[in-house]
């Protein structure tokens, strides 16, 4: 059973110490904060987090959809307990909107990230740049999926414009309604592999899943006439098996992803800018009017779109701020540890555990 969900020799090896401790492997297929749904060899069950994991989750985040976990079944208790989370091969993460520090893992151990945008008012090159930076950073292969191709009459033109900002990432127009591009999309998910759909509400993520499944499994809903926005129909992340093998993770719509340590992802999306910077006369060129600046030259002769340049600067700045704040949090934590040890020392406590 769990082979279908991508259980592999590499995972079996990583799991060996837990197997030795009598735990069983499982994969989280429905994300719920306290009680995720886990698929195991023996079937699907609701599990709870061990006390230690619950405590750790406050800083490290909760186990996510797609995570492989080690479970214990306690006699006399209906629920299995998640004792450990196996190291993630890939992870799509974002900084939560309300906090610089809280990192949310949206999907773990995914092979393909479908960055989904609808070919209507939702289509926005700046948002795609941001989503793609996070997607490249995840370690999975990003693919831009442009939905509702049946509605547009400039699809090829729009796809070309998207390809120009997508840094070599495949761009795939699809229509669930007319069955366009679905075979190609389906072939991107091989047996045992996991894909995740990321994008705004109402772009047709759940409709796409239903179309691939050939049944109306996921709830879907029309978008608001006034501004073309979705109504946040999907409320949790759910991993489903596809006929013919492979899995897809449907997610609630998100308009924003705050970047977390995404320097590499950013560099990949803005490879054109990195290449230009390398041609500036001065290695530490700030591209603000220095002589021999290749970025300024490209802006002047139209090779570099000023909006793209401005967005690159904005995202770079955002990353710098989040890194600084993370360092500050780490310092605060170190300071608190120091103070705790001092107090313990003063009170003569000897059994203090080193963190
Ligand atoms: N014309 C057209 N409409 C589509 C297509 N795919 C989806 N829709 C419509 O778009 C609306 C929103 O679709 P959903 O699948 O619920 O969107 P979603 O991305 O899952 O939205 P959230 O769950 O809120 O994130 C529905 O009315 C769908 O019928 C398509 O290929 N063509
Ligand atoms: Mg949905
Ligand atoms: Zn320069």
PDB file of C-alpha atoms in Angstrom, residues 7-299:
ATOM      1  CA  UNK A   7       7.803   4.420  -0.169  1.00  0.00           C
ATOM      2  CA  UNK A   8      11.303   3.594  -1.452  1.00  0.00           C
ATOM      3  CA  UNK A   9      14.535   1.849  -0.523  1.00  0.00           C
ATOM      4  CA  UNK A  10      16.038   5.173   0.484  1.00  0.00           C
ATOM      5  CA  UNK A  11      13.118   5.767   2.863  1.00  0.00           C
ATOM      6  CA  UNK A  12      13.351   2.227   4.211  1.00  0.00           C
ATOM      7  CA  UNK A  13      16.992   2.904   5.064  1.00  0.00           C
ATOM      8  CA  UNK A  14      16.216   6.217   6.710  1.00  0.00           C
ATOM      9  CA  UNK A  15      13.492   4.471   8.652  1.00  0.00           C
ATOM     10  CA  UNK A  16      15.661   1.559   9.885  1.00  0.00           C
ATOM     11  CA  UNK A  17      16.371   2.979  13.361  1.00  0.00           C
ATOM     12  CA  UNK A  18      12.655   3.601  13.892  1.00  0.00           C
ATOM     13  CA  UNK A  19      11.793   0.094  12.672  1.00  0.00           C
ATOM     14  CA  UNK A  20      14.297  -1.159  15.233  1.00  0.00           C
ATOM     15  CA  UNK A  21      12.347   0.738  17.896  1.00  0.00           C
ATOM     16  CA  UNK A  22       9.127  -0.974  16.849  1.00  0.00           C
ATOM     17  CA  UNK A  23       7.611   2.000  15.008  1.00  0.00           C
ATOM     18  CA  UNK A  24       5.756   1.781  11.704  1.00  0.00           C
ATOM     19  CA  UNK A  25       6.113   4.118   8.714  1.00  0.00           C
ATOM     20  CA  UNK A  26       3.345   6.251   7.289  1.00  0.00           C
ATOM     21  CA  UNK A  27       2.799   9.296   5.077  1.00  0.00           C
ATOM     22  CA  UNK A  28       0.658  12.284   5.985  1.00  0.00           C
ATOM     23  CA  UNK A  29      -2.029  12.565   3.301  1.00  0.00           C
ATOM     24  CA  UNK A  30      -4.302  15.108   4.929  1.00  0.00           C
ATOM     25  CA  UNK A  31      -2.786  18.000   6.817  1.00  0.00           C
ATOM     26  CA  UNK A  32      -4.527  18.961  10.013  1.00  0.00           C
ATOM     27  CA  UNK A  33      -2.626  20.749  12.728  1.00  0.00           C
ATOM     28  CA  UNK A  34      -3.259  18.429  15.592  1.00  0.00           C
ATOM     29  CA  UNK A  35      -4.635  15.272  14.013  1.00  0.00           C
ATOM     30  CA  UNK A  36      -3.205  14.551  10.576  1.00  0.00           C
ATOM     31  CA  UNK A  37      -4.493  11.665   8.487  1.00  0.00           C
ATOM     32  CA  UNK A  38      -1.732   9.153   7.809  1.00  0.00           C
ATOM     33  CA  UNK A  39      -1.591   6.276   5.351  1.00  0.00           C
ATOM     34  CA  UNK A  40       0.222   3.141   6.579  1.00  0.00           C
ATOM     35  CA  UNK A  41       0.689  -0.440   5.408  1.00  0.00           C
ATOM     36  CA  UNK A  42      -2.332  -1.364   7.487  1.00  0.00           C
ATOM     37  CA  UNK A  43      -4.617   1.389   6.186  1.00  0.00           C
ATOM     38  CA  UNK A  44      -5.410   5.030   6.814  1.00  0.00           C
ATOM     39  CA  UNK A  45      -5.591   6.386  10.338  1.00  0.00           C
ATOM     40  CA  UNK A  46      -5.814   9.561  12.324  1.00  0.00           C
ATOM     41  CA  UNK A  47      -2.691  10.194  14.337  1.00  0.00           C
ATOM     42  CA  UNK A  48      -1.685  12.667  16.990  1.00  0.00           C
ATOM     43  CA  UNK A  49       1.710  14.245  17.601  1.00  0.00           C
ATOM     44  CA  UNK A  50       3.846  13.038  20.470  1.00  0.00           C
ATOM     45  CA  UNK A  51       4.326  15.569  23.248  1.00  0.00           C
ATOM     46  CA  UNK A  52       7.882  16.215  22.130  1.00  0.00           C
ATOM     47  CA  UNK A  53       6.875  16.855  18.511  1.00  0.00           C
ATOM     48  CA  UNK A  54       4.059  19.117  19.615  1.00  0.00           C
ATOM     49  CA  UNK A  55       6.518  21.115  21.630  1.00  0.00           C
ATOM     50  CA  UNK A  56       9.035  21.268  18.765  1.00  0.00           C
ATOM     51  CA  UNK A  57       6.312  22.216  16.299  1.00  0.00           C
ATOM     52  CA  UNK A  58       6.053  25.599  17.977  1.00  0.00           C
ATOM     53  CA  UNK A  59       9.435  26.512  16.503  1.00  0.00           C
ATOM     54  CA  UNK A  60      10.077  24.046  13.699  1.00  0.00           C
ATOM     55  CA  UNK A  61       6.513  23.975  12.378  1.00  0.00           C
ATOM     56  CA  UNK A  62       4.026  21.141  12.256  1.00  0.00           C
ATOM     57  CA  UNK A  63       4.569  17.997  10.232  1.00  0.00           C
ATOM     58  CA  UNK A  64       3.176  18.669   6.779  1.00  0.00           C
ATOM     59  CA  UNK A  65       1.242  16.963   4.027  1.00  0.00           C
ATOM     60  CA  UNK A  66       3.627  14.606   2.263  1.00  0.00           C
ATOM     61  CA  UNK A  67       5.816  14.034   5.314  1.00  0.00           C
ATOM     62  CA  UNK A  68       6.945  10.490   6.093  1.00  0.00           C
ATOM     63  CA  UNK A  69       6.548   9.775   9.799  1.00  0.00           C
ATOM     64  CA  UNK A  70       7.278   7.080  12.380  1.00  0.00           C
ATOM     65  CA  UNK A  71       4.249   5.940  14.340  1.00  0.00           C
ATOM     66  CA  UNK A  72       3.672   4.012  17.520  1.00  0.00           C
ATOM     67  CA  UNK A  73       0.419   2.315  18.379  1.00  0.00           C
ATOM     68  CA  UNK A  74      -0.196   2.566  22.086  1.00  0.00           C
ATOM     69  CA  UNK A  75      -2.164  -0.257  23.634  1.00  0.00           C
ATOM     70  CA  UNK A  76      -5.422   1.029  25.018  1.00  0.00           C
ATOM     71  CA  UNK A  77      -5.379   4.129  22.860  1.00  0.00           C
ATOM     72  CA  UNK A  78      -7.351   4.476  19.663  1.00  0.00           C
ATOM     73  CA  UNK A  79      -4.997   6.946  18.010  1.00  0.00           C
ATOM     74  CA  UNK A  80      -1.529   6.196  16.712  1.00  0.00           C
ATOM     75  CA  UNK A  81       1.167   8.613  17.820  1.00  0.00           C
ATOM     76  CA  UNK A  82       3.623  10.316  15.473  1.00  0.00           C
ATOM     77  CA  UNK A  83       6.978   9.953  17.197  1.00  0.00           C
ATOM     78  CA  UNK A  84       9.273  11.323  14.485  1.00  0.00           C
ATOM     79  CA  UNK A  85       9.321  12.956  11.076  1.00  0.00           C
ATOM     80  CA  UNK A  86      11.807  11.584   8.521  1.00  0.00           C
ATOM     81  CA  UNK A  87      14.181  14.077   6.885  1.00  0.00           C
ATOM     82  CA  UNK A  88      12.494  15.818   3.943  1.00  0.00           C
ATOM     83  CA  UNK A  89      13.855  15.312   0.448  1.00  0.00           C
ATOM     84  CA  UNK A  90      12.197  18.513  -0.736  1.00  0.00           C
ATOM     85  CA  UNK A  91       9.851  21.034   0.873  1.00  0.00           C
ATOM     86  CA  UNK A  92       7.760  23.903  -0.419  1.00  0.00           C
ATOM     87  CA  UNK A  93       7.747  26.456   2.375  1.00  0.00           C
ATOM     88  CA  UNK A  94       6.541  29.959   2.896  1.00  0.00           C
ATOM     89  CA  UNK A  95       6.832  32.555   5.579  1.00  0.00           C
ATOM     90  CA  UNK A  96       3.449  33.000   7.167  1.00  0.00           C
ATOM     91  CA  UNK A  97       1.862  36.328   6.314  1.00  0.00           C
ATOM     92  CA  UNK A  98       1.575  37.432   9.938  1.00  0.00           C
ATOM     93  CA  UNK A  99       5.077  36.750  11.163  1.00  0.00           C
ATOM     94  CA  UNK A 100       8.648  36.965   9.972  1.00  0.00           C
ATOM     95  CA  UNK A 101       9.580  33.901  11.950  1.00  0.00           C
ATOM     96  CA  UNK A 102       6.856  31.383  11.345  1.00  0.00           C
ATOM     97  CA  UNK A 103       7.747  29.068   8.507  1.00  0.00           C
ATOM     98  CA  UNK A 104       4.934  27.013   7.110  1.00  0.00           C
ATOM     99  CA  UNK A 105       5.696  23.809   5.210  1.00  0.00           C
ATOM    100  CA  UNK A 106       2.963  23.537   2.602  1.00  0.00           C
ATOM    101  CA  UNK A 107       4.157  20.333   0.974  1.00  0.00           C
ATOM    102  CA  UNK A 108       6.926  17.907   1.871  1.00  0.00           C
ATOM    103  CA  UNK A 109       8.700  15.395  -0.359  1.00  0.00           C
ATOM    104  CA  UNK A 110       7.234  16.635  -3.609  1.00  0.00           C
ATOM    105  CA  UNK A 111       8.826  16.084  -7.012  1.00  0.00           C
ATOM    106  CA  UNK A 112       6.911  18.641  -9.053  1.00  0.00           C
ATOM    107  CA  UNK A 113       5.508  22.030  -8.012  1.00  0.00           C
ATOM    108  CA  UNK A 114       2.717  23.215 -10.281  1.00  0.00           C
ATOM    109  CA  UNK A 115       2.569  26.990  -9.956  1.00  0.00           C
ATOM    110  CA  UNK A 116      -0.995  27.553 -11.085  1.00  0.00           C
ATOM    111  CA  UNK A 117      -2.372  30.752 -12.511  1.00  0.00           C
ATOM    112  CA  UNK A 118      -5.572  31.318 -14.398  1.00  0.00           C
ATOM    113  CA  UNK A 119      -5.479  32.982 -17.818  1.00  0.00           C
ATOM    114  CA  UNK A 120      -7.686  35.806 -16.534  1.00  0.00           C
ATOM    115  CA  UNK A 121      -7.141  38.720 -14.181  1.00  0.00           C
ATOM    116  CA  UNK A 122      -5.166  36.400 -11.867  1.00  0.00           C
ATOM    117  CA  UNK A 123      -2.227  36.264 -14.281  1.00  0.00           C
ATOM    118  CA  UNK A 124       0.521  38.457 -12.902  1.00  0.00           C
ATOM    119  CA  UNK A 125       4.198  38.108 -13.849  1.00  0.00           C
ATOM    120  CA  UNK A 126       5.357  39.533 -10.518  1.00  0.00           C
ATOM    121  CA  UNK A 127       3.406  36.972  -8.512  1.00  0.00           C
ATOM    122  CA  UNK A 128       4.741  34.203 -10.731  1.00  0.00           C
ATOM    123  CA  UNK A 129       8.312  35.371 -10.103  1.00  0.00           C
ATOM    124  CA  UNK A 130       7.712  35.168  -6.382  1.00  0.00           C
ATOM    125  CA  UNK A 131       6.018  31.760  -6.492  1.00  0.00           C
ATOM    126  CA  UNK A 132       8.723  30.428  -8.783  1.00  0.00           C
ATOM    127  CA  UNK A 133      11.515  31.563  -6.468  1.00  0.00           C
ATOM    128  CA  UNK A 134       9.888  29.553  -3.672  1.00  0.00           C
ATOM    129  CA  UNK A 135       9.260  26.640  -6.030  1.00  0.00           C
ATOM    130  CA  UNK A 136      12.862  26.451  -7.276  1.00  0.00           C
ATOM    131  CA  UNK A 137      14.042  26.690  -3.695  1.00  0.00           C
ATOM    132  CA  UNK A 138      11.891  23.702  -2.701  1.00  0.00           C
ATOM    133  CA  UNK A 139      14.194  21.299  -4.507  1.00  0.00           C
ATOM    134  CA  UNK A 140      11.350  20.055  -6.726  1.00  0.00           C
ATOM    135  CA  UNK A 141      10.843  20.800 -10.430  1.00  0.00           C
ATOM    136  CA  UNK A 142       8.605  23.840 -10.936  1.00  0.00           C
ATOM    137  CA  UNK A 143       6.127  23.987 -13.820  1.00  0.00           C
ATOM    138  CA  UNK A 144       3.879  26.966 -14.555  1.00  0.00           C
ATOM    139  CA  UNK A 145       0.336  25.792 -15.284  1.00  0.00           C
ATOM    140  CA  UNK A 146      -1.936  28.341 -16.975  1.00  0.00           C
ATOM    141  CA  UNK A 147      -5.530  27.245 -16.441  1.00  0.00           C
ATOM    142  CA  UNK A 148      -8.822  28.049 -18.177  1.00  0.00           C
ATOM    143  CA  UNK A 149      -7.182  28.193 -21.599  1.00  0.00           C
ATOM    144  CA  UNK A 150     -10.701  27.766 -23.046  1.00  0.00           C
ATOM    145  CA  UNK A 151     -11.564  31.306 -21.907  1.00  0.00           C
ATOM    146  CA  UNK A 152      -8.663  33.119 -23.539  1.00  0.00           C
ATOM    147  CA  UNK A 153      -8.066  34.169 -27.111  1.00  0.00           C
ATOM    148  CA  UNK A 154      -4.447  35.192 -26.565  1.00  0.00           C
ATOM    149  CA  UNK A 155      -3.225  32.002 -24.907  1.00  0.00           C
ATOM    150  CA  UNK A 156      -0.059  31.511 -26.964  1.00  0.00           C
ATOM    151  CA  UNK A 157       0.910  35.149 -26.516  1.00  0.00           C
ATOM    152  CA  UNK A 158       0.288  35.010 -22.741  1.00  0.00           C
ATOM    153  CA  UNK A 159       2.223  31.760 -22.404  1.00  0.00           C
ATOM    154  CA  UNK A 160       5.166  33.310 -24.240  1.00  0.00           C
ATOM    155  CA  UNK A 161       5.106  36.336 -21.926  1.00  0.00           C
ATOM    156  CA  UNK A 162       5.108  34.034 -18.916  1.00  0.00           C
ATOM    157  CA  UNK A 163       7.953  31.947 -20.335  1.00  0.00           C
ATOM    158  CA  UNK A 164       9.982  35.145 -20.592  1.00  0.00           C
ATOM    159  CA  UNK A 165       9.855  35.653 -16.808  1.00  0.00           C
ATOM    160  CA  UNK A 166       9.945  31.950 -15.873  1.00  0.00           C
ATOM    161  CA  UNK A 167      13.673  31.309 -16.358  1.00  0.00           C
ATOM    162  CA  UNK A 168      13.542  28.127 -18.393  1.00  0.00           C
ATOM    163  CA  UNK A 169      10.761  26.562 -16.342  1.00  0.00           C
ATOM    164  CA  UNK A 170       8.156  24.763 -18.507  1.00  0.00           C
ATOM    165  CA  UNK A 171       4.916  26.709 -19.103  1.00  0.00           C
ATOM    166  CA  UNK A 172       1.817  24.639 -19.776  1.00  0.00           C
ATOM    167  CA  UNK A 173      -1.581  26.077 -20.791  1.00  0.00           C
ATOM    168  CA  UNK A 174      -4.403  23.711 -19.810  1.00  0.00           C
ATOM    169  CA  UNK A 175      -8.169  23.594 -19.763  1.00  0.00           C
ATOM    170  CA  UNK A 176     -10.002  21.192 -17.488  1.00  0.00           C
ATOM    171  CA  UNK A 177     -13.197  22.115 -19.267  1.00  0.00           C
ATOM    172  CA  UNK A 178     -11.940  21.205 -22.724  1.00  0.00           C
ATOM    173  CA  UNK A 179      -9.306  18.642 -21.795  1.00  0.00           C
ATOM    174  CA  UNK A 180      -6.488  20.743 -23.181  1.00  0.00           C
ATOM    175  CA  UNK A 181      -2.873  20.066 -22.115  1.00  0.00           C
ATOM    176  CA  UNK A 182      -3.901  17.477 -19.525  1.00  0.00           C
ATOM    177  CA  UNK A 183      -2.013  14.557 -21.080  1.00  0.00           C
ATOM    178  CA  UNK A 184       1.172  16.598 -20.973  1.00  0.00           C
ATOM    179  CA  UNK A 185       0.559  17.633 -17.394  1.00  0.00           C
ATOM    180  CA  UNK A 186      -0.226  14.057 -16.376  1.00  0.00           C
ATOM    181  CA  UNK A 187       3.043  12.807 -17.874  1.00  0.00           C
ATOM    182  CA  UNK A 188       5.019  15.155 -15.611  1.00  0.00           C
ATOM    183  CA  UNK A 189       4.005  13.037 -12.590  1.00  0.00           C
ATOM    184  CA  UNK A 190       5.615   9.609 -12.765  1.00  0.00           C
ATOM    185  CA  UNK A 191       4.523   6.591 -10.686  1.00  0.00           C
ATOM    186  CA  UNK A 192       5.596   7.026  -7.075  1.00  0.00           C
ATOM    187  CA  UNK A 193       6.089  10.776  -7.574  1.00  0.00           C
ATOM    188  CA  UNK A 194       4.237  13.587  -5.880  1.00  0.00           C
ATOM    189  CA  UNK A 195       3.074  16.864  -7.378  1.00  0.00           C
ATOM    190  CA  UNK A 196       1.608  19.845  -5.531  1.00  0.00           C
ATOM    191  CA  UNK A 197      -0.710  22.561  -6.852  1.00  0.00           C
ATOM    192  CA  UNK A 198       0.038  26.080  -5.602  1.00  0.00           C
ATOM    193  CA  UNK A 199      -1.888  29.189  -6.589  1.00  0.00           C
ATOM    194  CA  UNK A 200      -4.633  31.681  -5.838  1.00  0.00           C
ATOM    195  CA  UNK A 201      -8.146  30.663  -4.908  1.00  0.00           C
ATOM    196  CA  UNK A 202     -10.406  30.047  -7.873  1.00  0.00           C
ATOM    197  CA  UNK A 203      -7.742  29.267 -10.480  1.00  0.00           C
ATOM    198  CA  UNK A 204      -9.108  25.734 -10.831  1.00  0.00           C
ATOM    199  CA  UNK A 205      -6.722  23.570  -8.782  1.00  0.00           C
ATOM    200  CA  UNK A 206      -9.407  21.265  -7.405  1.00  0.00           C
ATOM    201  CA  UNK A 207     -11.160  21.114 -10.774  1.00  0.00           C
ATOM    202  CA  UNK A 208      -7.852  19.958 -12.257  1.00  0.00           C
ATOM    203  CA  UNK A 209      -7.519  17.230  -9.613  1.00  0.00           C
ATOM    204  CA  UNK A 210     -11.071  16.053 -10.284  1.00  0.00           C
ATOM    205  CA  UNK A 211     -10.407  15.982 -14.015  1.00  0.00           C
ATOM    206  CA  UNK A 212      -7.258  13.903 -13.522  1.00  0.00           C
ATOM    207  CA  UNK A 213      -9.161  11.559 -11.189  1.00  0.00           C
ATOM    208  CA  UNK A 214     -12.148  11.327 -13.497  1.00  0.00           C
ATOM    209  CA  UNK A 215     -14.506  11.945 -10.563  1.00  0.00           C
ATOM    210  CA  UNK A 216     -15.805  14.869  -8.515  1.00  0.00           C
ATOM    211  CA  UNK A 217     -13.770  14.110  -5.391  1.00  0.00           C
ATOM    212  CA  UNK A 218     -12.786  17.660  -4.442  1.00  0.00           C
ATOM    213  CA  UNK A 219     -15.290  20.433  -3.822  1.00  0.00           C
ATOM    214  CA  UNK A 220     -15.140  23.257  -6.365  1.00  0.00           C
ATOM    215  CA  UNK A 221     -16.976  26.540  -6.605  1.00  0.00           C
ATOM    216  CA  UNK A 222     -17.490  29.432  -9.021  1.00  0.00           C
ATOM    217  CA  UNK A 223     -15.457  32.604  -8.656  1.00  0.00           C
ATOM    218  CA  UNK A 224     -16.792  36.078  -7.783  1.00  0.00           C
ATOM    219  CA  UNK A 225     -18.065  37.894 -10.851  1.00  0.00           C
ATOM    220  CA  UNK A 226     -16.924  41.286  -9.628  1.00  0.00           C
ATOM    221  CA  UNK A 227     -13.166  40.723  -9.384  1.00  0.00           C
ATOM    222  CA  UNK A 228     -12.608  37.190 -10.666  1.00  0.00           C
ATOM    223  CA  UNK A 229     -11.349  35.999  -7.283  1.00  0.00           C
ATOM    224  CA  UNK A 230     -12.074  32.573  -5.824  1.00  0.00           C
ATOM    225  CA  UNK A 231     -14.066  31.886  -2.661  1.00  0.00           C
ATOM    226  CA  UNK A 232     -11.482  29.795  -0.826  1.00  0.00           C
ATOM    227  CA  UNK A 233     -13.314  26.555  -1.393  1.00  0.00           C
ATOM    228  CA  UNK A 234     -10.568  24.093  -0.467  1.00  0.00           C
ATOM    229  CA  UNK A 235      -9.776  24.395   3.222  1.00  0.00           C
ATOM    230  CA  UNK A 236      -7.089  21.763   3.794  1.00  0.00           C
ATOM    231  CA  UNK A 237      -4.231  20.114   1.988  1.00  0.00           C
ATOM    232  CA  UNK A 238      -4.974  16.654   0.697  1.00  0.00           C
ATOM    233  CA  UNK A 239      -2.823  14.168  -1.183  1.00  0.00           C
ATOM    234  CA  UNK A 240      -4.634  11.861  -3.596  1.00  0.00           C
ATOM    235  CA  UNK A 241      -3.470   8.897  -5.667  1.00  0.00           C
ATOM    236  CA  UNK A 242      -3.865   9.280  -9.405  1.00  0.00           C
ATOM    237  CA  UNK A 243      -5.058   6.492 -11.681  1.00  0.00           C
ATOM    238  CA  UNK A 244      -1.944   5.072 -13.332  1.00  0.00           C
ATOM    239  CA  UNK A 245       0.332   6.006 -10.421  1.00  0.00           C
ATOM    240  CA  UNK A 246       1.708   9.118  -8.811  1.00  0.00           C
ATOM    241  CA  UNK A 247       0.023  11.568  -6.455  1.00  0.00           C
ATOM    242  CA  UNK A 248      -1.198  15.115  -6.451  1.00  0.00           C
ATOM    243  CA  UNK A 249      -1.632  17.433  -3.469  1.00  0.00           C
ATOM    244  CA  UNK A 250      -4.526  19.882  -3.640  1.00  0.00           C
ATOM    245  CA  UNK A 251      -4.087  22.977  -1.470  1.00  0.00           C
ATOM    246  CA  UNK A 252      -6.190  25.947  -0.370  1.00  0.00           C
ATOM    247  CA  UNK A 253      -5.635  29.027  -2.511  1.00  0.00           C
ATOM    248  CA  UNK A 254      -2.867  31.406  -1.451  1.00  0.00           C
ATOM    249  CA  UNK A 255      -2.201  34.796  -2.971  1.00  0.00           C
ATOM    250  CA  UNK A 256       1.177  35.348  -1.397  1.00  0.00           C
ATOM    251  CA  UNK A 257       4.248  33.386  -0.478  1.00  0.00           C
ATOM    252  CA  UNK A 258       6.727  35.074   1.818  1.00  0.00           C
ATOM    253  CA  UNK A 259      10.199  33.901   0.827  1.00  0.00           C
ATOM    254  CA  UNK A 260      12.327  31.996   3.325  1.00  0.00           C
ATOM    255  CA  UNK A 261      16.063  31.539   2.713  1.00  0.00           C
ATOM    256  CA  UNK A 262      15.319  31.452  -0.979  1.00  0.00           C
ATOM    257  CA  UNK A 263      18.555  32.963  -2.301  1.00  0.00           C
ATOM    258  CA  UNK A 264      19.153  30.138  -4.726  1.00  0.00           C
ATOM    259  CA  UNK A 265      15.562  30.106  -5.916  1.00  0.00           C
ATOM    260  CA  UNK A 266      15.695  33.858  -6.444  1.00  0.00           C
ATOM    261  CA  UNK A 267      18.968  33.539  -8.341  1.00  0.00           C
ATOM    262  CA  UNK A 268      17.407  30.913 -10.606  1.00  0.00           C
ATOM    263  CA  UNK A 269      14.295  32.935 -11.436  1.00  0.00           C
ATOM    264  CA  UNK A 270      16.344  36.065 -12.042  1.00  0.00           C
ATOM    265  CA  UNK A 271      19.216  34.369 -13.809  1.00  0.00           C
ATOM    266  CA  UNK A 272      19.157  37.080 -16.500  1.00  0.00           C
ATOM    267  CA  UNK A 273      19.860  39.729 -13.849  1.00  0.00           C
ATOM    268  CA  UNK A 274      22.611  37.652 -12.242  1.00  0.00           C
ATOM    269  CA  UNK A 275      24.255  37.305 -15.648  1.00  0.00           C
ATOM    270  CA  UNK A 276      24.043  41.038 -16.280  1.00  0.00           C
ATOM    271  CA  UNK A 277      25.498  41.828 -12.844  1.00  0.00           C
ATOM    272  CA  UNK A 278      28.464  39.622 -13.648  1.00  0.00           C
ATOM    273  CA  UNK A 279      29.237  41.926 -16.574  1.00  0.00           C
ATOM    274  CA  UNK A 280      29.314  45.165 -14.551  1.00  0.00           C
ATOM    275  CA  UNK A 281      32.717  46.813 -14.478  1.00  0.00           C
ATOM    276  CA  UNK A 282      32.916  46.771 -10.694  1.00  0.00           C
ATOM    277  CA  UNK A 283      32.396  43.532  -8.857  1.00  0.00           C
ATOM    278  CA  UNK A 284      30.578  45.287  -6.025  1.00  0.00           C
ATOM    279  CA  UNK A 285      28.451  47.361  -8.429  1.00  0.00           C
ATOM    280  CA  UNK A 286      25.173  48.401  -6.811  1.00  0.00           C
ATOM    281  CA  UNK A 287      23.660  49.163 -10.220  1.00  0.00           C
ATOM    282  CA  UNK A 288      22.779  52.680  -9.168  1.00  0.00           C
ATOM    283  CA  UNK A 289      24.624  54.744 -11.733  1.00  0.00           C
ATOM    284  CA  UNK A 290      28.162  53.378 -11.404  1.00  0.00           C
ATOM    285  CA  UNK A 291      30.139  53.595 -14.647  1.00  0.00           C
ATOM    286  CA  UNK A 292      30.172  50.433 -16.767  1.00  0.00           C
ATOM    287  CA  UNK A 293      27.015  49.038 -15.150  1.00  0.00           C
ATOM    288  CA  UNK A 294      25.546  46.301 -17.368  1.00  0.00           C
ATOM    289  CA  UNK A 295      22.216  46.345 -15.494  1.00  0.00           C
ATOM    290  CA  UNK A 296      21.680  50.060 -16.111  1.00  0.00           C
ATOM    291  CA  UNK A 297      22.673  49.584 -19.758  1.00  0.00           C
ATOM    292  CA  UNK A 298      20.112  46.770 -20.148  1.00  0.00           C
ATOM    293  CA  UNK A 299      17.424  48.920 -18.507  1.00  0.00           C
TER     294      UNK A 299
END
